[in-house]
Coordinates of C-alpha atoms in Angstrom, one line a residue:
M1 CA -5.5 8.2 -0.5
A2 CA -3.8 10.4 -3.0
F3 CA -6.2 12.8 -4.0
Q4 CA -7.8 13.0 -7.7
L5 CA -7.5 16.1 -9.1
D6 CA -10.1 17.0 -11.8
S7 CA -10.0 20.2 -13.1
K8 CA -13.2 20.6 -14.5
V9 CA -11.6 23.0 -17.6
P10 CA -14.2 22.4 -20.0
E11 CA -13.7 21.4 -23.1
G12 CA -14.0 22.9 -27.1
P13 CA -11.2 26.2 -28.4
L14 CA -9.6 27.8 -25.8
K15 CA -11.5 31.2 -26.8
E16 CA -14.7 29.3 -27.3
K17 CA -14.5 27.1 -23.4
W18 CA -15.2 30.5 -21.0
T19 CA -18.3 30.4 -22.9
N20 CA -19.3 27.7 -23.2
H21 CA -19.2 26.9 -19.9
R22 CA -21.1 29.8 -18.0
F23 CA -23.7 28.3 -20.3
N24 CA -23.8 25.0 -19.7
M25 CA -23.5 25.8 -16.5
K26 CA -27.1 24.9 -13.8
L27 CA -29.1 28.8 -12.9
V28 CA -30.7 29.1 -9.5
N29 CA -33.7 31.4 -11.0
P30 CA -33.6 34.5 -9.1
A31 CA -36.9 33.8 -6.0
N32 CA -35.0 31.0 -5.2
K33 CA -31.3 32.8 -4.8
R34 CA -32.6 34.1 -1.5
K35 CA -32.7 30.3 -0.1
F36 CA -29.4 30.5 0.6
K37 CA -27.2 31.7 2.3
V38 CA -22.9 32.0 1.4
L39 CA -20.4 33.5 3.7
V40 CA -17.6 35.2 2.2
V41 CA -14.2 35.7 4.6
G42 CA -12.2 38.0 3.7
S43 CA -12.7 41.7 2.3
G44 CA -10.2 42.7 -0.3
L45 CA -10.4 42.9 -3.9
A46 CA -11.7 39.4 -4.2
G47 CA -14.0 39.9 -1.0
A48 CA -15.7 42.5 -1.6
S49 CA -16.3 41.9 -5.2
A50 CA -17.6 38.9 -4.6
A51 CA -20.0 39.8 -2.0
A52 CA -20.8 42.8 -3.7
S53 CA -21.8 40.6 -7.1
L54 CA -22.9 37.7 -6.1
A55 CA -25.2 39.5 -3.3
E56 CA -26.9 41.9 -5.7
L57 CA -27.9 38.6 -7.9
G58 CA -29.8 37.6 -5.2
Y59 CA -28.2 35.2 -1.8
H60 CA -27.8 36.1 2.0
V61 CA -24.2 36.9 2.2
E62 CA -21.6 37.1 4.9
C63 CA -18.8 38.8 5.6
F64 CA -15.9 38.8 7.3
C65 CA -13.2 40.2 8.4
F66 CA -10.3 41.0 10.1
Q67 CA -9.6 44.5 10.3
D68 CA -12.3 47.4 11.5
S69 CA -13.3 47.9 8.1
P70 CA -12.7 46.9 4.7
R71 CA -11.2 49.8 3.7
R72 CA -7.9 48.1 5.1
A73 CA -7.7 44.7 3.5
H74 CA -4.0 44.1 1.8
S75 CA -5.6 45.3 -0.9
I76 CA -5.1 48.5 0.2
A77 CA -1.5 48.9 -1.0
A78 CA -1.0 47.4 -4.7
Q79 CA 0.6 50.5 -5.9
G80 CA 1.4 50.4 -9.6
G81 CA -1.7 49.7 -11.4
I82 CA -3.9 46.5 -13.1
N83 CA -3.7 44.8 -16.4
A84 CA -6.1 44.1 -19.2
A85 CA -6.4 44.1 -23.0
K86 CA -7.5 47.5 -24.2
N87 CA -5.3 47.7 -26.6
Y88 CA -5.5 51.7 -26.1
P89 CA -1.9 52.8 -27.0
N90 CA -2.2 51.0 -30.2
D91 CA 0.8 49.4 -29.8
G92 CA -0.2 45.6 -30.6
D93 CA -1.8 44.8 -27.6
S94 CA -4.4 41.9 -27.8
V95 CA -6.3 38.8 -25.7
W96 CA -3.8 36.3 -27.1
R97 CA -1.0 38.6 -26.2
L98 CA -1.8 39.0 -22.8
F99 CA -3.1 35.5 -22.5
Y100 CA 1.0 34.6 -23.7
D101 CA 2.5 37.1 -22.1
T102 CA 1.5 35.8 -18.9
V103 CA 1.4 31.7 -19.5
K104 CA 5.2 32.6 -20.6
G105 CA 5.4 35.1 -17.4
G106 CA 4.1 32.7 -15.0
D107 CA 6.9 30.0 -16.2
Y108 CA 4.6 27.8 -17.4
R109 CA 3.5 26.0 -14.4
A110 CA -0.1 27.4 -15.0
R111 CA -3.2 25.6 -16.1
E112 CA -3.6 26.9 -19.7
A113 CA -7.7 27.6 -19.5
N114 CA -7.5 29.5 -16.2
V115 CA -5.1 32.2 -17.7
Y116 CA -6.5 32.8 -20.9
R117 CA -10.5 33.2 -18.6
L118 CA -8.3 36.1 -17.0
A119 CA -6.8 37.8 -20.0
E120 CA -10.3 37.8 -21.6
V121 CA -12.4 39.7 -19.0
A122 CA -9.9 41.6 -17.3
N123 CA -11.2 44.4 -20.3
N124 CA -14.3 43.4 -18.4
I125 CA -13.2 44.7 -15.3
I126 CA -12.3 47.9 -16.2
D127 CA -15.1 48.9 -18.0
Q128 CA -17.0 47.8 -13.8
C129 CA -13.8 49.8 -12.1
V130 CA -14.9 52.7 -14.8
A131 CA -18.6 52.5 -13.7
Q132 CA -18.3 52.4 -10.4
G133 CA -16.2 56.4 -10.4
V134 CA -12.2 54.4 -9.8
P135 CA -10.0 57.6 -11.0
F136 CA -8.1 55.7 -13.4
A137 CA -5.1 58.3 -14.6
R138 CA -6.2 59.6 -18.1
E139 CA -4.8 60.6 -21.8
Y140 CA -4.4 64.5 -22.7
G141 CA -7.8 63.6 -24.7
G142 CA -9.6 61.8 -22.2
M143 CA -8.9 58.0 -22.6
L144 CA -7.1 56.1 -20.1
D145 CA -3.7 56.2 -20.5
N146 CA -1.1 52.7 -19.9
R147 CA 1.3 52.6 -18.9
S148 CA 4.2 49.3 -19.1
F149 CA 5.4 47.1 -16.5
G150 CA 8.2 43.5 -16.7
G151 CA 7.0 40.8 -18.5
A152 CA 4.9 42.6 -21.7
Q153 CA 6.2 45.0 -24.6
V154 CA 3.3 46.6 -25.3
S155 CA 1.1 49.0 -22.0
R156 CA -1.6 47.5 -20.9
T157 CA -0.9 48.6 -17.9
F158 CA -4.3 51.3 -16.3
Y159 CA -3.5 52.8 -12.7
A160 CA -4.0 55.7 -10.3
R161 CA -0.6 57.6 -9.5
G162 CA 0.9 54.6 -7.2
Q163 CA -2.6 53.7 -5.1
T164 CA -4.1 51.7 -8.0
G165 CA -4.9 49.3 -5.6
Q166 CA -6.5 51.3 -3.0
Q167 CA -8.7 53.1 -5.7
L168 CA -10.0 49.8 -7.4
L169 CA -10.7 48.7 -3.1
L170 CA -13.1 51.5 -2.5
G171 CA -14.8 51.2 -6.0
A172 CA -15.4 47.4 -4.8
Y173 CA -15.9 48.9 -0.8
Q174 CA -18.8 51.1 -2.2
A175 CA -20.9 48.0 -4.3
L176 CA -20.2 46.1 -0.6
E177 CA -21.6 48.7 1.9
R178 CA -24.0 49.6 -0.6
Q179 CA -24.8 45.5 -0.4
I180 CA -25.1 46.5 3.3
G181 CA -27.4 49.3 3.4
K182 CA -29.8 46.9 1.3
G183 CA -29.7 44.3 4.4
T184 CA -28.5 41.6 1.4
V185 CA -25.1 41.6 3.5
R186 CA -24.6 41.2 6.4
M187 CA -21.1 42.3 7.0
H188 CA -18.4 41.1 10.2
V189 CA -15.1 43.0 11.1
R190 CA -12.3 42.5 14.1
S191 CA -13.8 39.1 13.3
E192 CA -11.1 36.1 12.5
M193 CA -12.3 33.1 10.8
L194 CA -10.7 30.0 12.5
D195 CA -11.8 26.9 11.0
V196 CA -14.2 25.2 8.6
V197 CA -17.0 23.3 9.0
K198 CA -17.5 20.6 7.0
K199 CA -20.6 17.4 7.3
D200 CA -20.4 15.0 5.0
G201 CA -17.3 15.8 3.3
R202 CA -18.9 19.9 2.6
A203 CA -17.9 22.7 4.1
V204 CA -20.8 24.0 6.1
G205 CA -19.3 26.7 7.9
I206 CA -17.1 28.4 9.8
I207 CA -16.0 29.1 14.5
S208 CA -14.4 32.5 14.5
R209 CA -13.3 34.9 16.9
D210 CA -14.4 37.6 17.8
L211 CA -11.0 40.2 18.4
V212 CA -12.7 42.8 20.3
T213 CA -14.4 40.2 22.8
G214 CA -12.9 37.3 23.0
E215 CA -16.0 35.6 21.4
M216 CA -15.9 33.1 19.8
K217 CA -18.6 32.2 16.5
R218 CA -20.2 30.0 14.2
F219 CA -22.0 31.1 11.5
S220 CA -23.0 28.4 9.4
G221 CA -23.7 28.8 4.9
D222 CA -24.3 26.4 1.3
A223 CA -21.3 28.1 0.7
V224 CA -17.6 29.0 2.2
L225 CA -15.7 31.7 0.4
L226 CA -11.9 31.8 1.2
C227 CA -10.5 35.5 -0.4
T228 CA -7.7 35.4 2.7
G229 CA -5.4 36.8 0.4
G230 CA -1.5 35.3 0.5
Y231 CA 1.4 34.3 3.1
G232 CA 4.5 36.1 2.5
N233 CA 4.6 37.0 6.8
V234 CA 6.2 33.3 6.5
F235 CA 9.2 35.3 6.3
Y236 CA 8.1 37.4 8.6
L237 CA 10.1 40.2 7.1
S238 CA 8.3 41.4 3.8
T239 CA 5.6 43.9 1.7
N240 CA 3.3 42.4 3.1
A241 CA 0.7 44.1 6.1
M242 CA 1.4 42.8 9.7
G243 CA -2.1 41.4 10.2
S244 CA -1.6 39.1 6.9
N245 CA -1.5 35.9 7.9
V246 CA -2.2 31.4 6.0
T247 CA -4.0 30.9 8.7
A248 CA -7.8 30.6 6.9
A249 CA -5.8 28.7 3.9
Y250 CA -4.1 27.1 6.3
R251 CA -6.9 25.7 8.6
A252 CA -8.7 24.6 5.3
Y253 CA -5.6 22.1 4.1
K254 CA -6.0 20.9 7.9
R255 CA -9.2 20.0 7.1
G256 CA -8.9 18.0 3.9
A257 CA -8.2 21.2 0.7
G258 CA -5.2 20.0 -1.4
F259 CA -3.0 23.2 -1.5
A260 CA -0.4 23.9 -4.4
N261 CA 2.2 25.2 -5.6
P262 CA 3.0 26.8 -1.6
C263 CA 6.7 26.4 -2.5
Y264 CA 5.9 29.7 -5.5
T265 CA 6.0 32.4 -3.4
Q266 CA 7.7 35.9 -5.4
I267 CA 10.0 38.2 -4.8
H268 CA 10.1 41.6 -5.5
P269 CA 12.2 43.2 -7.0
T270 CA 12.1 46.8 -5.8
C271 CA 10.9 47.4 -2.0
I272 CA 13.6 48.9 0.1
P273 CA 16.1 47.2 2.4
V274 CA 16.1 46.0 5.2
S275 CA 18.2 49.2 7.8
S276 CA 17.4 47.7 11.2
E277 CA 17.6 44.1 12.7
H278 CA 14.5 45.6 14.6
Q279 CA 12.8 46.2 11.6
S280 CA 9.5 43.8 11.1
K281 CA 7.7 44.5 8.0
L282 CA 9.3 45.7 4.6
T283 CA 8.1 48.6 2.1
L284 CA 7.3 48.0 -1.9
M285 CA 8.2 50.0 -4.2
S286 CA 5.7 50.2 -7.0
E287 CA 7.6 48.0 -10.0
S288 CA 5.8 51.0 -12.5
L289 CA 9.3 53.2 -11.3
R290 CA 11.4 50.9 -13.2
N291 CA 9.4 52.8 -16.3
D292 CA 11.0 55.6 -15.9
G293 CA 14.0 53.8 -13.0
R294 CA 17.3 53.1 -14.9
V295 CA 19.0 49.7 -12.5
W296 CA 22.8 50.1 -12.1
V297 CA 25.3 49.4 -9.4
P298 CA 29.2 50.6 -10.0
K299 CA 31.2 48.9 -11.8
Q300 CA 34.0 48.5 -9.6
K301 CA 33.2 46.4 -6.8
D302 CA 32.9 47.4 -3.2
D303 CA 32.3 51.5 -4.4
Q304 CA 32.1 54.0 -1.2
R305 CA 31.4 57.0 -2.6
A306 CA 27.7 58.5 -3.9
P307 CA 26.1 58.1 -6.2
N308 CA 25.9 61.3 -8.6
D309 CA 29.9 61.0 -7.8
I310 CA 29.8 58.1 -9.9
P311 CA 30.3 59.0 -13.8
E312 CA 28.5 57.5 -16.7
D313 CA 30.8 54.9 -17.5
E314 CA 31.4 53.3 -14.3
R315 CA 27.5 52.4 -14.0
D316 CA 26.8 49.3 -15.2
Y317 CA 23.3 48.9 -15.8
Y318 CA 22.6 45.7 -15.4
L319 CA 19.6 44.5 -16.5
E320 CA 20.2 46.5 -20.4
R321 CA 23.3 44.6 -20.4
R322 CA 21.4 41.5 -19.6
Y323 CA 18.4 41.3 -21.2
P324 CA 18.8 44.6 -23.9
S325 CA 15.2 43.5 -25.9
F326 CA 13.3 44.4 -22.2
G327 CA 15.9 46.4 -20.2
N328 CA 14.6 47.0 -16.6
L329 CA 11.7 45.9 -17.7
V330 CA 11.5 41.7 -17.1
P331 CA 9.6 39.6 -15.0
R332 CA 10.5 40.4 -10.9
D333 CA 11.9 37.1 -10.5
V334 CA 15.4 38.0 -13.6
A335 CA 15.0 40.9 -11.8
S336 CA 15.6 40.4 -7.8
R337 CA 18.0 37.4 -9.3
A338 CA 19.9 39.3 -11.6
A339 CA 20.5 42.4 -8.2
K340 CA 21.2 39.5 -6.2
E341 CA 23.8 37.8 -8.6
R342 CA 25.7 42.0 -8.3
C343 CA 25.0 42.1 -4.2
D344 CA 26.7 38.7 -3.9
A345 CA 29.6 39.1 -6.6
G346 CA 30.5 42.4 -4.8
Y347 CA 29.4 45.3 -6.5
G348 CA 26.0 46.1 -4.0
V349 CA 25.8 50.0 -2.5
G350 CA 24.4 51.4 1.0
A351 CA 25.3 50.1 4.7
T352 CA 24.8 46.9 3.4
G353 CA 26.1 46.1 0.3
Y354 CA 22.8 44.7 -0.3
A355 CA 21.1 46.8 -2.7
V356 CA 20.9 48.5 -5.7
F357 CA 20.5 51.6 -7.3
L358 CA 17.1 52.2 -9.1
D359 CA 18.1 56.1 -10.8
F360 CA 15.5 58.9 -12.6
A361 CA 18.0 61.1 -13.5
A362 CA 17.9 60.6 -17.0
A363 CA 13.9 60.6 -17.2
I364 CA 14.2 64.2 -15.1
E365 CA 16.2 65.1 -17.3
R366 CA 13.6 63.9 -20.4
V367 CA 10.5 65.1 -19.1
G368 CA 11.3 66.6 -15.8
E369 CA 10.3 66.9 -13.0
D370 CA 6.7 67.9 -12.5
V371 CA 5.6 65.2 -15.0
I372 CA 8.3 62.6 -12.8
R373 CA 6.5 64.1 -9.4
A374 CA 2.7 64.0 -11.7
R375 CA 3.1 59.8 -12.4
Y376 CA 5.3 58.9 -9.0
G377 CA 4.6 61.4 -6.3
N378 CA 3.0 59.4 -4.0
L379 CA 6.2 56.6 -4.0
F380 CA 8.9 59.3 -4.4
Q381 CA 7.1 61.2 -1.2
M382 CA 6.8 57.6 0.7
Y383 CA 10.5 56.7 0.0
E384 CA 12.3 60.0 1.4
K385 CA 9.6 59.4 4.4
I386 CA 11.1 56.5 5.1
T387 CA 14.9 56.8 3.8
G388 CA 15.5 60.8 4.6
E389 CA 16.8 61.0 0.7
N390 CA 15.0 62.9 -2.0
P391 CA 14.9 60.5 -5.3
Y392 CA 14.4 64.2 -6.9
K393 CA 17.9 64.4 -6.2
V394 CA 20.0 61.0 -5.4
P395 CA 18.8 57.6 -6.5
M396 CA 16.8 55.0 -4.1
R397 CA 18.0 52.4 -3.2
I398 CA 16.7 49.0 -3.6
Y399 CA 16.6 45.3 -3.4
P400 CA 14.2 41.8 -3.7
A401 CA 11.8 41.1 -1.1
S402 CA 9.0 38.4 0.2
H403 CA 5.6 39.4 -2.0
Y404 CA 2.8 38.2 -3.4
T405 CA 2.4 33.9 -2.9
M406 CA 1.7 31.5 -6.2
G407 CA 0.8 29.1 -4.1
G408 CA -2.7 28.9 -2.4
L409 CA -5.3 26.8 -2.1
W410 CA -5.8 24.2 -5.4
V411 CA -8.5 25.2 -7.1
D412 CA -10.8 23.8 -9.9
Y413 CA -11.5 26.3 -12.7
N414 CA -14.6 26.6 -11.2
L415 CA -12.0 28.1 -8.3
M416 CA -13.1 24.9 -5.6
T417 CA -10.8 22.9 -3.2
T418 CA -11.0 20.0 -3.1
V419 CA -13.9 19.9 -0.5
P420 CA -16.9 20.5 -2.1
G421 CA -18.4 24.1 -1.3
L422 CA -15.2 25.8 -0.4
F423 CA -14.2 28.1 -2.4
A424 CA -10.9 29.7 -3.0
L425 CA -10.5 33.1 -4.3
G426 CA -8.3 36.0 -5.6
E427 CA -4.2 35.1 -4.0
A428 CA -5.7 32.6 -1.3
N429 CA -6.0 30.2 -4.5
F430 CA -2.8 28.7 -6.5
S431 CA -3.6 31.0 -9.2
D432 CA -3.1 31.9 -13.0
H433 CA -0.1 32.9 -12.3
G434 CA 2.6 29.7 -12.8
A435 CA 5.4 29.9 -10.6
N436 CA 5.8 33.5 -10.7
R437 CA 3.6 36.7 -11.7
L438 CA 3.4 39.6 -13.6
G439 CA 3.2 42.9 -12.5
A440 CA -0.7 44.6 -12.3
S441 CA -1.5 41.1 -12.8
A442 CA -2.9 40.3 -8.8
L443 CA -5.3 42.6 -8.8
M444 CA -6.7 41.7 -12.3
Q445 CA -6.9 38.8 -11.1
G446 CA -8.9 39.7 -7.4
L447 CA -11.3 41.5 -9.2
S448 CA -11.4 38.5 -12.1
D449 CA -12.4 35.7 -9.9
G450 CA -15.1 38.8 -7.2
Y451 CA -16.8 40.1 -10.3
F452 CA -17.0 37.9 -13.2
V453 CA -16.5 34.4 -12.4
A454 CA -17.5 33.1 -9.0
P455 CA -21.3 34.2 -9.6
Y456 CA -21.4 32.1 -11.5
T457 CA -19.5 28.8 -10.2
V458 CA -21.4 29.6 -6.8
G459 CA -24.2 29.4 -8.0
S460 CA -23.9 26.9 -10.1
Y461 CA -22.9 24.9 -7.7
L462 CA -25.8 25.7 -5.4
A463 CA -27.5 25.1 -7.9
E464 CA -26.5 21.2 -8.1
E465 CA -24.9 20.2 -4.8
V466 CA -27.6 22.7 -2.8
P467 CA -31.3 21.5 -1.4
L468 CA -34.2 24.0 -2.0
D469 CA -36.1 23.4 1.1
G470 CA -33.0 23.8 2.9
S471 CA -32.7 20.3 3.7
G472 CA -28.8 20.7 3.1
A473 CA -28.2 23.3 5.7
V474 CA -27.1 22.8 8.8
A475 CA -27.4 23.8 11.5
T476 CA -25.4 25.8 13.7
D477 CA -25.6 23.8 16.8
D478 CA -24.9 20.8 14.9
P479 CA -21.9 17.8 16.5
A480 CA -20.6 19.0 12.7
F481 CA -20.1 22.6 15.0
D482 CA -19.7 21.2 18.5
Q483 CA -16.1 19.1 17.4
V484 CA -14.9 21.7 15.7
E485 CA -15.5 24.8 18.0
Q486 CA -14.1 22.6 20.9
E487 CA -10.3 22.1 18.7
V488 CA -10.5 25.6 17.9
Q489 CA -10.9 27.0 21.6
G490 CA -8.5 23.9 22.5
R491 CA -5.9 25.2 20.4
I492 CA -6.2 28.7 21.6
D493 CA -5.5 27.0 25.7
R494 CA -3.1 25.2 24.7
L495 CA -1.5 28.7 23.5
L496 CA -2.2 30.4 27.0
S497 CA -1.3 27.9 28.9
V498 CA 2.7 27.2 27.6
G499 CA 3.9 29.7 30.4
G500 CA 7.1 30.6 29.0
K501 CA 9.4 33.2 28.2
K502 CA 9.7 34.2 24.7
S503 CA 7.4 36.5 22.9
V504 CA 5.9 34.8 20.1
E505 CA 7.5 37.5 18.1
S506 CA 10.8 36.8 18.6
F507 CA 9.6 33.3 17.2
H508 CA 7.7 34.1 13.9
K509 CA 11.3 35.8 12.9
R510 CA 13.1 33.3 13.9
L511 CA 11.5 30.9 11.4
G512 CA 11.8 34.6 8.9
Q513 CA 15.3 33.9 8.9
I514 CA 15.0 30.3 9.2
V515 CA 12.5 30.1 5.7
W516 CA 14.2 33.3 3.3
D517 CA 17.8 31.4 4.4
Q518 CA 16.7 28.2 2.8
C519 CA 14.0 28.9 0.7
G520 CA 13.8 31.9 0.4
M521 CA 15.5 33.6 -3.4
G522 CA 17.7 30.2 -4.0
R523 CA 16.7 27.2 -2.6
S524 CA 19.6 23.7 -3.1
R525 CA 19.0 20.1 -2.0
E526 CA 20.8 21.2 0.6
G527 CA 19.7 24.5 2.5
L528 CA 16.0 22.9 2.6
E529 CA 17.3 19.0 4.2
Q530 CA 18.5 22.5 7.1
A531 CA 15.1 23.2 7.4
L532 CA 13.3 20.8 7.3
R533 CA 15.7 19.9 9.8
D534 CA 15.4 23.1 12.1
I535 CA 11.6 23.9 11.4
P536 CA 10.7 21.3 14.0
K537 CA 12.9 22.2 16.6
L538 CA 11.9 25.0 16.5
R539 CA 8.1 24.5 16.5
E540 CA 8.6 22.5 19.6
E541 CA 10.8 24.5 21.4
F542 CA 7.7 27.2 20.3
W543 CA 5.2 25.0 22.1
K544 CA 7.5 25.0 25.5
E545 CA 8.6 28.5 25.7
V546 CA 6.6 30.5 23.9
F547 CA 4.3 33.2 26.5
V548 CA 1.0 34.9 25.2
P549 CA -0.3 36.6 28.2
G550 CA -4.1 38.3 28.8
S551 CA -6.7 35.4 28.5
A552 CA -8.9 34.4 25.4
G553 CA -12.0 35.9 26.7
E554 CA -10.6 38.8 26.2
F555 CA -10.0 42.4 23.5
N556 CA -6.0 40.8 23.1
P557 CA -3.7 41.1 19.9
E558 CA -1.3 38.1 21.4
V559 CA -3.5 35.3 21.0
E560 CA -4.0 36.1 17.6
K561 CA -1.1 36.9 16.7
A562 CA 0.2 33.3 18.6
G563 CA -2.1 31.3 16.7
R564 CA -0.7 33.2 13.1
V565 CA 2.1 31.9 14.1
A566 CA 1.5 29.3 15.4
D567 CA 0.6 27.7 11.7
F568 CA 2.5 29.6 10.3
L569 CA 5.2 27.3 11.1
E570 CA 3.0 24.1 10.6
F571 CA 2.5 25.5 7.0
A572 CA 6.8 26.8 7.0
E573 CA 7.6 23.5 6.7
V574 CA 4.8 22.1 3.8
L575 CA 6.8 25.1 1.4
C576 CA 10.6 22.9 2.3
E577 CA 8.4 20.2 1.6
D578 CA 7.4 21.4 -1.5
A579 CA 10.8 23.3 -2.9
L580 CA 12.6 20.2 -2.2
A581 CA 10.5 17.8 -4.1
R582 CA 10.5 20.1 -7.3
E583 CA 14.0 19.1 -8.5
E584 CA 13.8 22.3 -11.6
S585 CA 14.2 26.1 -11.2
C586 CA 11.1 28.2 -12.9
G587 CA 9.8 31.0 -12.2
G588 CA 10.7 32.8 -8.7
H589 CA 11.5 29.5 -6.7
F590 CA 14.9 29.1 -8.1
R591 CA 17.2 25.8 -7.2
E592 CA 20.6 26.1 -7.2
E593 CA 21.2 23.1 -8.9
H594 CA 19.8 23.5 -11.4
Q595 CA 20.5 26.8 -14.0
T596 CA 21.8 27.0 -17.5
P597 CA 26.0 29.0 -17.6
E598 CA 24.2 32.2 -17.6
G599 CA 22.5 32.0 -14.4
E600 CA 18.9 31.1 -15.5
A601 CA 16.2 29.1 -13.9
L602 CA 15.9 25.9 -15.8
R603 CA 13.3 23.7 -16.4
D604 CA 12.0 20.2 -16.6
D605 CA 9.4 20.0 -18.2
E606 CA 9.9 16.4 -18.4
H607 CA 8.7 15.7 -14.9
F608 CA 7.5 18.8 -13.2
A609 CA 4.9 20.5 -16.0
H610 CA 2.5 19.5 -12.7
A611 CA 1.0 20.9 -9.8
A612 CA 1.7 20.0 -6.6
V613 CA -1.1 19.5 -5.3
W614 CA 0.0 18.3 -1.1
E615 CA -2.8 16.8 1.0
Y616 CA -2.4 17.0 5.1
K617 CA -2.2 13.6 6.8
G618 CA -2.2 14.2 10.0
D619 CA 0.5 16.3 13.0
D620 CA 3.9 14.6 12.0
V621 CA 3.5 13.3 9.0
R622 CA 5.0 14.2 6.1
P623 CA 2.0 15.9 3.7
E624 CA 1.2 13.7 0.2
L625 CA 1.9 14.9 -3.0
S626 CA -0.5 14.4 -5.7
K627 CA 0.4 16.7 -9.1
E628 CA -2.8 17.9 -12.2
Q629 CA -0.3 17.3 -15.3
L630 CA -0.3 20.5 -17.0
T631 CA -0.8 20.6 -20.7
F632 CA 0.4 22.8 -23.2
E633 CA -2.3 23.4 -26.4
N634 CA -2.1 26.6 -27.2
V635 CA 1.5 28.3 -25.9
K636 CA 5.2 25.8 -27.2
L637 CA 6.5 25.6 -23.7
T638 CA 10.4 27.1 -25.4
T639 CA 12.6 29.1 -22.6
R640 CA 11.4 31.8 -21.8
S641 CA 14.3 34.5 -22.8
Y642 CA 14.2 38.3 -22.3
K643 CA 16.5 39.0 -24.0

């Protein structure tokens, strides 16, 4: 039976929905909060902020991460900034404009009510982080500085040089550590959640593996929050940390949580290009660089001259030419497709021909090298260390790469999945970004969900659904835990028993090539159908030929990796099914059959103005599609234009 999707969006005017909803939610009084336990899986921005906030309120919290410290969460890699509509530059910004830009930037494939709430609480995030001591950049007079990002014509992005994610994570980490010190949070590091435990249809706990000892552990809770990030590493080469994976979300999907819009994967336009077939990761260059950097290619095909030897009149500043209103600050999906089009046409640069220039010469001449160094110094240093080229003297070479994922577990307005008691926060849910995330809004969403949404909605769930007398608690020796742990152990034993001769890494690399070629920057029916033939064959080969050394009951990173790749091999099929079913182009999902004569994305609002939610129906069975229709009462559906 298909999902009966209820978004639980409150009635009333858009601007009053969240305020009225908070008032109407049930509360747990302070004395009763200590009777509940909440499990928070993940300790990045969403997880750390949620765990700290819930513990501060009085709940008992257990928090899990597979790193050796919450400080190593992938949130640390975010560089450019975080959006909020404080309008410090006095350039016309407002909560409504931030809401509008985000809906438009997502190509009208997000839920209006969620996006408005995100824009509404963003100002509170900045105040919270300043109070925590996050060292945002400031103007000479002491006010917080703002810079521009793609998809907006105002400056609303707060930043800390090129390490905003790191500084925001340290703020959340300090809040989390404070609660750990008080004893309200119990932290489990080097611990990977491998499955969700349900009883009577409700999430009641998790099974995790101690990554140091290999021991299986059971944890019971009154609510489970998944804050485990995105699945961009399904492409193998991506900007994500090597450990980023889909396992937690995919395990929840196989336990009944709907997976929404998996094909909405973001391609970031400013990454250091692939340089070797032996490469296992790509490096992001912050979108903030497009504030001062100009993107161009030679006007002559296959031009092998050094960039500084190419005269100004022989350069094609193609973003400025095609999108004069936004120029280099078009959204990421637009900039990525434009770069691919130029390279495919033979105008690319570098050894492979799959790169374009990002040039700072004009900015350095205008404001001086010292100013550029103050704004982007650590990014320039990172680029030079990786490429051996000095970007103050020669243009950077960049090319699009897999980055953020807008798809994720379907959640209602309260951030609850289709499994009662199981919540998803941050990038792990299908988010507020529609088909394309605007820059500087990932950090915004993670902290919004953790600091300002989940504390209300999780509390309301506990007040309504979980008895105060403890009769709703499920002990870890319950048969429900026995069954799930046996299944988890069975998967690991199966991986170790294959005894093939091919490495886990080799299968991941081959999967990534299939998905990138057929479901990456450009997608077609023919290519997706081919992927859906190739992925099952590769998965079958994996279970016959993979070699996983060592044993389960010890420190064994190969077991971790094998389990994650096994999940990617299944999830990739869901991703391609979703891309095939969506017969339109929107945001980061570009179906080559559906484009305007100018090569822009061509939406089909009559048939596809919905969130596609997939339900697991069994191994080797096609998942079932349900649809949440999206209504646009406040923003008119129009063709997205940045010209």
